[in-house]
Amino acid sequence: MSFELSHRRIAVIGAGRSGRAALRLLHALGADVRLLEKSPESMPEDFSAWLESSGIPVCGGEHRPEYFEGVDLVIPSPGAAKTLIEPILPLREDGTKAEIMAETEMAWRMLEDEPVIGITGTSGKTTTTSLCSAMLEAHGLRVFTGGNIGVPLSEYVLSRLEGAEKADVVVLELSSFQLQTCSTLRPRVGMLLNISENHLDFHKDMAEYSAAKLQLFACQTENDLAILSPALAHLAEEAGIKARVDIIDLDARPFPETRLIGAHNQNNAEAAFMAASAFGVTREEAALAMREFTPIAHRLEHVADVDGVQYVNDSKCTTIEALRVALSAFERPVILLAGGKFKGGDLEGIKPLLASRVKAVTLYGAAREHFEPAWKDVVPVTWDEKLDDALARARSIAASGDAVLLAPATASFDQYKNYLERGEHFRSLVKAFSSSERTTA
């Protein structure tokens, strides 16, 4: 762990999980650290108590230049855009500003020689990351899985300082938010699954978003591996990728024995195996991992079958491109529940898929003004304010052999804290009437 942080003055922005992990690690390393948190009153009580006992100052409310005085390193939460932070950083005596560095980058610099698999893309990265780790574990390797998937890399580094065993492989899901402020991260294997319009409320345009994704490969050498989808193969030359490049075979259906829904998950599995095979994983081991793999909650998650109707929770579907993937996974007619805070996307381009796969759209919440006028000429569209009522309407439309699919194609922030809460609500509603059906029977 050669990255020296003791006695450096560091500001951490945000008390989410990555911010809390960064603060604990930096404090353990002897850094002079402070926290910037707009709503300190909402922090977990035990964490607030730890901050007080550790003597770590908290700067509340809107971020101001004086909060960054004397700071030479800024660790932002993944949701704090560099373009918003940089303008308020004060100039130092030498005319420069403090460096902005992702928590992942900071923790990466403190690894020893653990090889990293880094996985990014607009959609599919969580499932692919989880599959890759499962395949590596089937080979008998000790794996740390983290990053954007939920466990910050700083937690792993801190556990190592406290005596935990070293991982044989570190598998990281990486978002554009994280990658944008990574400067030395060098994965042994880097994977870019896809790029489509997303997070333009964070990035100024698609060029900036794509550049952030491609940062995954910036520090790789000819000794590393870059895995790309066929649609992105041209980026190998355009982006100057130095690593050996492998292209995902989208026609492969290598693992038919699985509980994962949809052909796209066969693509995710093939990509995961390409990364895992670099560490000795065999097809047989990968197939075993696929057979035993439990689908991830809120990602095309089968919730129940009621009266011959399949109810599926894809609350993680927050974009039009993710909706395209979700609908393509079904052979049966779909009643689609959509709605929420619209993030943009090609509403016209998805109409042929709606016409061929969707029996009806039952909208709820926000985004009605976007979806209804765009889609009502190709499929019946209704609207209710709440998900409860939209689901009841979908249930009344559905017949045996259909699927009722929650795939909102939006952010959840009109009515829910996050996509997890939205998915849990859908799941609880379905479980309630499926249990009622069993009791009645």
Short mmCIF file of C-alpha atoms in Angstrom, two decimals:
data_model
loop_
_atom_site.label_atom_id
_atom_site.label_comp_id
_atom_site.label_asym_id
_atom_site.label_seq_id
_atom_site.Cartn_x
_atom_site.Cartn_y
_atom_site.Cartn_z
CA MET A 1 0.00 0.00 0.00
CA SER A 2 2.22 2.74 -1.36
CA PHE A 3 -0.26 5.63 -1.59
CA GLU A 4 0.65 7.96 1.28
CA LEU A 5 -2.35 9.70 2.86
CA SER A 6 -1.30 10.33 6.45
CA HIS A 7 -1.47 14.02 7.43
CA ARG A 8 -2.96 15.02 4.05
CA ARG A 9 -5.97 17.35 4.25
CA ILE A 10 -8.88 15.63 2.55
CA ALA A 11 -12.54 16.52 2.08
CA VAL A 12 -15.05 13.71 1.58
CA ILE A 13 -18.33 14.75 -0.01
CA GLY A 14 -21.42 12.80 1.02
CA ALA A 15 -22.16 10.37 3.85
CA GLY A 16 -23.47 7.54 1.69
CA ARG A 17 -21.86 4.14 1.93
CA SER A 18 -18.82 5.03 -0.18
CA GLY A 19 -18.31 8.29 1.72
CA ARG A 20 -18.53 6.55 5.09
CA ALA A 21 -16.10 3.86 3.93
CA ALA A 22 -13.65 6.47 2.64
CA LEU A 23 -13.81 8.43 5.90
CA ARG A 24 -13.17 5.37 8.05
CA LEU A 25 -10.23 4.32 5.90
CA LEU A 26 -8.70 7.80 5.74
CA HIS A 27 -9.05 8.26 9.48
CA ALA A 28 -7.36 4.90 10.08
CA LEU A 29 -4.49 6.02 7.84
CA GLY A 30 -3.99 9.25 9.78
CA ALA A 31 -5.37 11.72 7.25
CA ASP A 32 -6.69 15.13 8.31
CA VAL A 33 -10.21 14.55 7.02
CA ARG A 34 -13.48 16.46 6.99
CA LEU A 35 -16.98 15.56 5.79
CA LEU A 36 -19.22 17.71 3.61
CA GLU A 37 -22.82 16.52 3.94
CA LYS A 38 -25.82 18.60 2.91
CA SER A 39 -28.13 16.87 5.41
CA PRO A 40 -26.10 15.80 8.45
CA GLU A 41 -29.31 15.13 10.39
CA SER A 42 -30.12 12.24 8.04
CA MET A 43 -26.88 10.35 8.71
CA PRO A 44 -27.03 7.03 10.62
CA GLU A 45 -26.81 7.64 14.37
CA ASP A 46 -23.89 5.29 14.92
CA PHE A 47 -21.91 7.00 12.16
CA SER A 48 -22.64 10.46 13.58
CA ALA A 49 -21.43 9.24 16.95
CA TRP A 50 -18.26 7.83 15.36
CA LEU A 51 -17.56 11.15 13.62
CA GLU A 52 -17.88 13.01 16.93
CA SER A 53 -15.72 10.58 18.87
CA SER A 54 -13.10 10.65 16.10
CA GLY A 55 -13.00 14.46 16.03
CA ILE A 56 -13.95 14.65 12.35
CA PRO A 57 -15.60 17.99 11.46
CA VAL A 58 -18.84 18.01 9.47
CA CYS A 59 -19.71 20.87 7.12
CA GLY A 60 -23.48 20.90 6.58
CA GLY A 61 -25.77 22.53 4.04
CA GLU A 62 -24.85 23.60 0.53
CA HIS A 63 -21.17 23.26 -0.32
CA ARG A 64 -19.23 26.49 -0.11
CA PRO A 65 -15.64 27.42 -1.14
CA GLU A 66 -14.57 27.92 2.48
CA TYR A 67 -15.35 24.27 3.22
CA PHE A 68 -12.47 23.34 0.92
CA GLU A 69 -9.89 25.79 2.28
CA GLY A 70 -6.53 24.10 2.87
CA VAL A 71 -7.71 20.86 1.24
CA ASP A 72 -5.44 19.13 -1.30
CA LEU A 73 -7.67 16.14 -2.13
CA VAL A 74 -11.44 15.82 -2.59
CA ILE A 75 -13.22 12.45 -2.53
CA PRO A 76 -16.76 12.97 -3.92
CA SER A 77 -19.75 10.69 -3.52
CA PRO A 78 -20.56 8.95 -6.82
CA GLY A 79 -23.52 11.30 -7.30
CA ALA A 80 -21.49 14.53 -6.87
CA ALA A 81 -20.57 15.67 -10.38
CA LYS A 82 -17.02 16.88 -10.95
CA THR A 83 -18.38 19.74 -13.07
CA LEU A 84 -20.30 21.06 -10.06
CA ILE A 85 -17.50 20.61 -7.52
CA GLU A 86 -14.57 22.02 -9.49
CA PRO A 87 -15.90 25.60 -9.85
CA ILE A 88 -16.28 26.07 -6.09
CA LEU A 89 -12.80 24.81 -5.19
CA PRO A 90 -10.62 27.74 -4.10
CA LEU A 91 -7.30 28.41 -5.82
CA ARG A 92 -4.25 27.51 -3.78
CA GLU A 93 -1.11 29.64 -3.52
CA ASP A 94 0.45 27.92 -6.52
CA GLY A 95 -2.62 28.67 -8.67
CA THR A 96 -3.89 25.07 -8.69
CA LYS A 97 -6.96 23.48 -7.15
CA ALA A 98 -7.35 20.37 -5.02
CA GLU A 99 -7.41 17.08 -6.92
CA ILE A 100 -10.81 15.39 -7.26
CA MET A 101 -10.45 11.62 -6.92
CA ALA A 102 -13.04 8.83 -6.87
CA GLU A 103 -13.21 6.71 -3.73
CA THR A 104 -12.53 3.71 -5.98
CA GLU A 105 -9.35 5.31 -7.35
CA MET A 106 -8.12 6.14 -3.85
CA ALA A 107 -8.70 2.58 -2.64
CA TRP A 108 -7.21 1.07 -5.83
CA ARG A 109 -3.95 2.87 -5.10
CA MET A 110 -3.80 1.10 -1.75
CA LEU A 111 -4.16 -2.43 -3.11
CA GLU A 112 -1.13 -4.66 -3.07
CA ASP A 113 -0.90 -6.84 -6.16
CA GLU A 114 -4.51 -8.05 -6.31
CA PRO A 115 -5.62 -8.31 -9.96
CA VAL A 116 -8.77 -6.35 -10.80
CA ILE A 117 -11.62 -7.12 -13.17
CA GLY A 118 -13.48 -3.89 -13.92
CA ILE A 119 -16.94 -4.06 -15.50
CA THR A 120 -18.95 -1.13 -16.82
CA GLY A 121 -21.77 -0.37 -19.24
CA THR A 122 -25.13 1.36 -19.26
CA SER A 123 -27.00 -1.86 -18.45
CA GLY A 124 -26.22 -5.41 -17.39
CA LYS A 125 -23.14 -4.65 -15.35
CA THR A 126 -24.48 -5.77 -11.95
CA THR A 127 -25.59 -9.17 -13.24
CA THR A 128 -22.36 -9.62 -15.20
CA THR A 129 -20.25 -8.64 -12.20
CA SER A 130 -22.10 -11.08 -9.96
CA LEU A 131 -21.83 -13.89 -12.52
CA CYS A 132 -18.13 -13.28 -12.98
CA SER A 133 -17.53 -13.51 -9.22
CA ALA A 134 -19.63 -16.69 -8.99
CA MET A 135 -17.59 -18.31 -11.76
CA LEU A 136 -14.29 -17.36 -10.10
CA GLU A 137 -15.52 -18.78 -6.79
CA ALA A 138 -16.55 -22.00 -8.56
CA HIS A 139 -12.87 -22.27 -9.56
CA GLY A 140 -11.91 -22.04 -5.87
CA LEU A 141 -10.66 -18.45 -5.84
CA ARG A 142 -11.17 -15.97 -3.01
CA VAL A 143 -13.04 -13.01 -4.52
CA PHE A 144 -13.90 -9.51 -3.35
CA THR A 145 -16.92 -8.12 -5.23
CA GLY A 146 -17.69 -4.43 -4.91
CA GLY A 147 -17.62 -0.94 -6.33
CA ASN A 148 -20.91 0.33 -7.70
CA ILE A 149 -22.54 -3.00 -6.84
CA GLY A 150 -22.80 -1.94 -3.21
CA VAL A 151 -19.58 -2.58 -1.26
CA PRO A 152 -17.00 0.22 -1.65
CA LEU A 153 -13.45 -0.87 -2.37
CA SER A 154 -12.36 1.16 0.67
CA GLU A 155 -14.15 -1.39 2.88
CA TYR A 156 -11.96 -4.13 1.45
CA VAL A 157 -8.77 -2.09 1.96
CA LEU A 158 -9.74 -1.29 5.55
CA SER A 159 -10.49 -4.97 6.22
CA ARG A 160 -7.01 -5.83 4.96
CA LEU A 161 -5.49 -3.28 7.34
CA GLU A 162 -7.41 -5.03 10.12
CA GLY A 163 -6.00 -8.44 9.16
CA ALA A 164 -8.56 -9.91 6.76
CA GLU A 165 -7.41 -12.38 4.10
CA LYS A 166 -6.26 -11.08 0.76
CA ALA A 167 -8.50 -11.65 -2.27
CA ASP A 168 -7.18 -13.63 -5.23
CA VAL A 169 -9.23 -11.41 -7.55
CA VAL A 170 -11.03 -8.10 -7.03
CA VAL A 171 -14.17 -7.76 -9.19
CA LEU A 172 -15.54 -4.22 -9.46
CA GLU A 173 -18.71 -2.88 -11.03
CA LEU A 174 -17.82 0.66 -12.09
CA SER A 175 -20.16 3.51 -12.98
CA SER A 176 -19.40 6.50 -15.16
CA PHE A 177 -19.58 8.61 -11.97
CA GLN A 178 -16.69 6.66 -10.47
CA LEU A 179 -14.64 6.29 -13.64
CA GLN A 180 -14.75 9.99 -14.47
CA THR A 181 -12.42 10.76 -11.56
CA CYS A 182 -10.18 7.69 -11.86
CA SER A 183 -6.74 8.50 -13.24
CA THR A 184 -4.47 5.50 -12.57
CA LEU A 185 -6.93 2.59 -12.21
CA ARG A 186 -5.59 -0.32 -14.28
CA PRO A 187 -7.77 -3.43 -14.36
CA ARG A 188 -6.16 -6.68 -15.46
CA VAL A 189 -9.44 -7.23 -17.32
CA GLY A 190 -11.68 -4.33 -18.35
CA MET A 191 -15.16 -4.90 -19.79
CA LEU A 192 -17.52 -2.46 -21.53
CA LEU A 193 -20.89 -4.11 -22.17
CA ASN A 194 -22.75 -1.28 -23.90
CA ILE A 195 -23.24 2.48 -24.05
CA SER A 196 -26.62 4.14 -24.48
CA GLU A 197 -28.15 7.46 -23.49
CA ASN A 198 -28.17 7.73 -19.70
CA HIS A 199 -27.23 10.02 -16.80
CA LEU A 200 -27.43 13.17 -18.91
CA ASP A 201 -28.63 14.90 -15.76
CA PHE A 202 -25.09 14.27 -14.44
CA HIS A 203 -22.91 14.38 -17.58
CA LYS A 204 -23.13 17.40 -19.86
CA ASP A 205 -23.54 15.26 -22.98
CA MET A 206 -23.07 11.77 -24.44
CA ALA A 207 -19.45 12.54 -25.33
CA GLU A 208 -18.58 13.14 -21.68
CA TYR A 209 -20.55 10.06 -20.59
CA SER A 210 -18.79 7.83 -23.15
CA ALA A 211 -15.38 9.28 -22.26
CA ALA A 212 -16.00 8.38 -18.61
CA LYS A 213 -16.80 4.78 -19.55
CA LEU A 214 -13.68 4.52 -21.72
CA GLN A 215 -11.52 5.71 -18.84
CA LEU A 216 -11.69 2.06 -17.73
CA PHE A 217 -9.13 1.19 -20.42
CA ALA A 218 -6.94 4.30 -20.26
CA CYS A 219 -4.16 2.82 -18.13
CA GLN A 220 -4.21 -0.74 -19.44
CA THR A 221 -1.15 -2.13 -21.22
CA GLU A 222 -0.62 -4.87 -23.80
CA ASN A 223 -0.46 -7.34 -20.89
CA ASP A 224 -4.12 -6.65 -20.00
CA LEU A 225 -7.43 -7.67 -21.58
CA ALA A 226 -10.24 -5.41 -22.84
CA ILE A 227 -13.63 -7.02 -23.53
CA LEU A 228 -16.08 -5.14 -25.77
CA SER A 229 -19.46 -5.81 -27.32
CA PRO A 230 -19.47 -6.00 -31.15
CA ALA A 231 -21.24 -2.63 -31.41
CA LEU A 232 -18.31 -1.00 -29.59
CA ALA A 233 -15.46 -2.83 -31.34
CA HIS A 234 -14.57 0.32 -33.27
CA LEU A 235 -13.65 2.03 -30.00
CA ALA A 236 -10.57 -0.15 -29.62
CA GLU A 237 -8.78 1.89 -32.27
CA GLU A 238 -10.62 5.18 -31.80
CA ALA A 239 -9.91 5.27 -28.06
CA GLY A 240 -6.36 3.96 -28.45
CA ILE A 241 -6.91 0.88 -26.27
CA LYS A 242 -3.50 -0.76 -25.76
CA ALA A 243 -4.77 -3.99 -24.18
CA ARG A 244 -5.53 -7.16 -26.09
CA VAL A 245 -9.16 -6.85 -27.27
CA ASP A 246 -11.74 -9.65 -27.23
CA ILE A 247 -15.26 -9.20 -28.63
CA ILE A 248 -18.31 -10.74 -26.94
CA ASP A 249 -20.06 -13.38 -29.09
CA LEU A 250 -23.70 -12.31 -28.94
CA ASP A 251 -24.83 -15.46 -30.77
CA ALA A 252 -23.44 -17.75 -28.08
CA ARG A 253 -25.96 -19.45 -25.81
CA PRO A 254 -23.41 -21.24 -23.66
CA PHE A 255 -25.33 -21.77 -20.42
CA PRO A 256 -28.92 -22.93 -21.06
CA GLU A 257 -29.38 -24.26 -17.51
CA THR A 258 -30.14 -21.06 -15.61
CA ARG A 259 -32.90 -19.23 -13.76
CA LEU A 260 -32.00 -15.95 -15.48
CA ILE A 261 -34.63 -14.60 -17.86
CA GLY A 262 -33.75 -13.47 -21.39
CA ALA A 263 -31.19 -13.94 -24.14
CA HIS A 264 -29.34 -10.82 -22.99
CA ASN A 265 -28.37 -12.70 -19.82
CA GLN A 266 -26.71 -15.36 -21.97
CA ASN A 267 -24.64 -12.50 -23.42
CA ASN A 268 -23.86 -11.30 -19.90
CA ALA A 269 -22.85 -14.83 -18.93
CA GLU A 270 -20.59 -15.20 -21.97
CA ALA A 271 -18.92 -11.88 -21.14
CA ALA A 272 -18.49 -12.93 -17.51
CA PHE A 273 -16.90 -16.20 -18.60
CA MET A 274 -14.50 -14.37 -20.95
CA ALA A 275 -13.24 -12.37 -17.97
CA ALA A 276 -13.19 -15.31 -15.55
CA SER A 277 -11.40 -17.61 -18.01
CA ALA A 278 -8.42 -15.26 -17.85
CA PHE A 279 -8.00 -16.63 -14.32
CA GLY A 280 -8.33 -20.29 -15.22
CA VAL A 281 -12.10 -20.80 -14.97
CA THR A 282 -13.34 -23.64 -17.20
CA ARG A 283 -16.63 -23.84 -19.10
CA GLU A 284 -17.74 -26.61 -16.75
CA GLU A 285 -17.09 -24.44 -13.68
CA ALA A 286 -18.89 -21.50 -15.30
CA ALA A 287 -21.88 -23.71 -16.16
CA LEU A 288 -22.05 -24.89 -12.53
CA ALA A 289 -22.05 -21.27 -11.35
CA MET A 290 -24.86 -20.43 -13.79
CA ARG A 291 -27.01 -23.34 -12.65
CA GLU A 292 -26.69 -22.28 -9.02
CA PHE A 293 -26.92 -18.51 -9.60
CA THR A 294 -29.86 -16.77 -7.90
CA PRO A 295 -31.27 -13.92 -10.02
CA ILE A 296 -30.54 -10.51 -8.53
CA ALA A 297 -33.48 -8.71 -6.96
CA HIS A 298 -35.18 -6.03 -9.08
CA ARG A 299 -33.47 -7.16 -12.30
CA LEU A 300 -35.97 -9.21 -14.31
CA GLU A 301 -36.78 -10.96 -11.04
CA HIS A 302 -39.54 -13.56 -11.23
CA VAL A 303 -41.87 -12.74 -8.34
CA ALA A 304 -44.82 -15.10 -8.78
CA ASP A 305 -47.14 -16.94 -11.16
CA VAL A 306 -50.80 -16.21 -10.47
CA ASP A 307 -53.59 -17.71 -12.62
CA GLY A 308 -51.08 -18.46 -15.34
CA VAL A 309 -49.73 -14.88 -15.38
CA GLN A 310 -46.05 -14.29 -14.71
CA TYR A 311 -45.22 -11.23 -12.54
CA VAL A 312 -41.71 -9.87 -13.05
CA ASN A 313 -39.91 -7.10 -11.15
CA ASP A 314 -37.40 -5.10 -13.21
CA SER A 315 -37.42 -1.97 -11.08
CA LYS A 316 -33.74 -1.47 -11.95
CA CYS A 317 -34.93 -0.67 -15.49
CA THR A 318 -34.42 3.10 -15.37
CA THR A 319 -33.81 3.92 -19.06
CA ILE A 320 -35.47 3.33 -22.42
CA GLU A 321 -32.54 1.16 -23.47
CA ALA A 322 -33.03 -1.01 -20.37
CA LEU A 323 -36.72 -1.27 -21.30
CA ARG A 324 -35.70 -2.51 -24.74
CA VAL A 325 -33.59 -5.23 -23.13
CA ALA A 326 -36.38 -6.19 -20.72
CA LEU A 327 -39.08 -6.49 -23.39
CA SER A 328 -36.76 -8.49 -25.64
CA ALA A 329 -36.47 -11.10 -22.89
CA PHE A 330 -40.12 -12.19 -23.25
CA GLU A 331 -41.77 -14.55 -25.70
CA ARG A 332 -45.23 -14.11 -24.11
CA PRO A 333 -47.44 -10.98 -24.34
CA VAL A 334 -46.50 -8.29 -21.81
CA ILE A 335 -48.58 -5.85 -19.81
CA LEU A 336 -46.03 -3.13 -19.03
CA LEU A 337 -46.01 -0.97 -15.90
CA ALA A 338 -43.95 2.17 -16.54
CA GLY A 339 -43.61 5.60 -14.98
CA GLY A 340 -41.48 7.79 -12.76
CA LYS A 341 -38.93 10.55 -13.31
CA PHE A 342 -38.07 10.41 -17.02
CA LYS A 343 -34.32 10.57 -17.79
CA GLY A 344 -34.59 10.90 -21.56
CA GLY A 345 -34.28 8.34 -24.33
CA ASP A 346 -35.65 7.33 -27.72
CA LEU A 347 -39.39 6.91 -27.17
CA GLU A 348 -40.05 6.71 -30.91
CA GLY A 349 -37.39 4.10 -31.60
CA ILE A 350 -38.86 1.59 -29.15
CA LYS A 351 -42.38 1.71 -30.67
CA PRO A 352 -41.89 -1.31 -33.01
CA LEU A 353 -40.89 -3.43 -30.02
CA LEU A 354 -43.89 -2.20 -28.03
CA ALA A 355 -46.18 -3.03 -30.95
CA SER A 356 -44.82 -6.58 -31.22
CA ARG A 357 -44.42 -7.50 -27.54
CA VAL A 358 -46.76 -5.36 -25.42
CA LYS A 359 -50.48 -5.98 -24.95
CA ALA A 360 -51.06 -2.82 -22.90
CA VAL A 361 -49.14 -0.15 -20.98
CA THR A 362 -50.40 0.81 -17.53
CA LEU A 363 -48.63 4.02 -16.55
CA TYR A 364 -48.36 5.41 -13.03
CA GLY A 365 -46.84 8.49 -11.41
CA ALA A 366 -44.73 10.97 -13.33
CA ALA A 367 -43.62 10.84 -17.00
CA ARG A 368 -47.19 10.39 -18.29
CA GLU A 369 -46.66 13.47 -20.45
CA HIS A 370 -43.74 11.72 -22.17
CA PHE A 371 -44.99 8.15 -22.52
CA GLU A 372 -48.69 8.54 -23.30
CA PRO A 373 -48.49 10.81 -26.39
CA ALA A 374 -45.51 8.85 -27.74
CA TRP A 375 -47.01 5.36 -27.40
CA LYS A 376 -50.81 5.58 -27.49
CA ASP A 377 -50.94 5.14 -31.26
CA VAL A 378 -49.27 1.68 -31.11
CA VAL A 379 -50.54 0.16 -27.84
CA PRO A 380 -53.40 0.82 -25.38
CA VAL A 381 -52.17 3.18 -22.65
CA THR A 382 -53.81 3.96 -19.31
CA TRP A 383 -52.63 6.02 -16.35
CA ASP A 384 -53.07 5.90 -12.58
CA GLU A 385 -51.38 8.06 -9.99
CA LYS A 386 -50.11 5.16 -7.86
CA LEU A 387 -48.37 1.89 -8.69
CA ASP A 388 -50.98 0.01 -6.63
CA ASP A 389 -53.78 1.07 -8.98
CA ALA A 390 -51.73 0.59 -12.14
CA LEU A 391 -50.88 -2.95 -11.04
CA ALA A 392 -54.53 -3.68 -10.28
CA ARG A 393 -55.43 -2.46 -13.76
CA ALA A 394 -52.64 -4.60 -15.30
CA ARG A 395 -53.93 -7.61 -13.39
CA SER A 396 -57.45 -7.06 -14.76
CA ILE A 397 -56.09 -6.97 -18.34
CA ALA A 398 -53.76 -9.96 -18.06
CA ALA A 399 -54.83 -13.42 -19.21
CA SER A 400 -53.21 -16.80 -18.67
CA GLY A 401 -49.96 -16.92 -20.65
CA ASP A 402 -49.23 -13.19 -20.26
CA ALA A 403 -46.56 -11.45 -18.22
CA VAL A 404 -47.04 -8.37 -16.05
CA LEU A 405 -43.71 -6.57 -16.10
CA LEU A 406 -42.62 -3.69 -13.88
CA ALA A 407 -40.02 -2.00 -16.11
CA PRO A 408 -40.45 1.71 -15.33
CA ALA A 409 -37.84 3.07 -17.80
CA THR A 410 -37.39 5.98 -15.37
CA ALA A 411 -35.76 7.01 -12.14
CA SER A 412 -37.87 6.33 -9.06
CA PHE A 413 -37.63 9.72 -7.40
CA ASP A 414 -41.17 10.90 -8.09
CA GLN A 415 -42.63 8.56 -5.44
CA TYR A 416 -39.80 6.40 -4.04
CA LYS A 417 -36.40 6.87 -2.42
CA ASN A 418 -34.76 4.60 -4.99
CA TYR A 419 -35.42 1.72 -7.36
CA LEU A 420 -35.04 -0.75 -4.45
CA GLU A 421 -38.00 0.72 -2.57
CA ARG A 422 -40.02 0.78 -5.81
CA GLY A 423 -39.25 -2.87 -6.52
CA GLU A 424 -39.99 -3.92 -2.95
CA HIS A 425 -43.39 -2.21 -3.16
CA PHE A 426 -44.23 -4.06 -6.38
CA ARG A 427 -43.04 -7.34 -4.89
CA SER A 428 -45.13 -6.87 -1.72
CA LEU A 429 -48.25 -6.09 -3.75
CA VAL A 430 -47.82 -9.21 -5.89
CA LYS A 431 -47.03 -11.40 -2.89
CA ALA A 432 -50.18 -10.12 -1.16
CA PHE A 433 -52.57 -11.15 -3.92
CA SER A 434 -50.66 -14.33 -4.78
CA SER A 435 -50.93 -15.41 -1.13
CA SER A 436 -54.61 -14.54 -1.18
CA GLU A 437 -55.13 -16.74 -4.24
CA ARG A 438 -53.43 -19.67 -2.51
CA THR A 439 -55.51 -19.18 0.65
CA THR A 440 -58.74 -19.04 -1.34
CA ALA A 441 -57.81 -22.13 -3.27
#
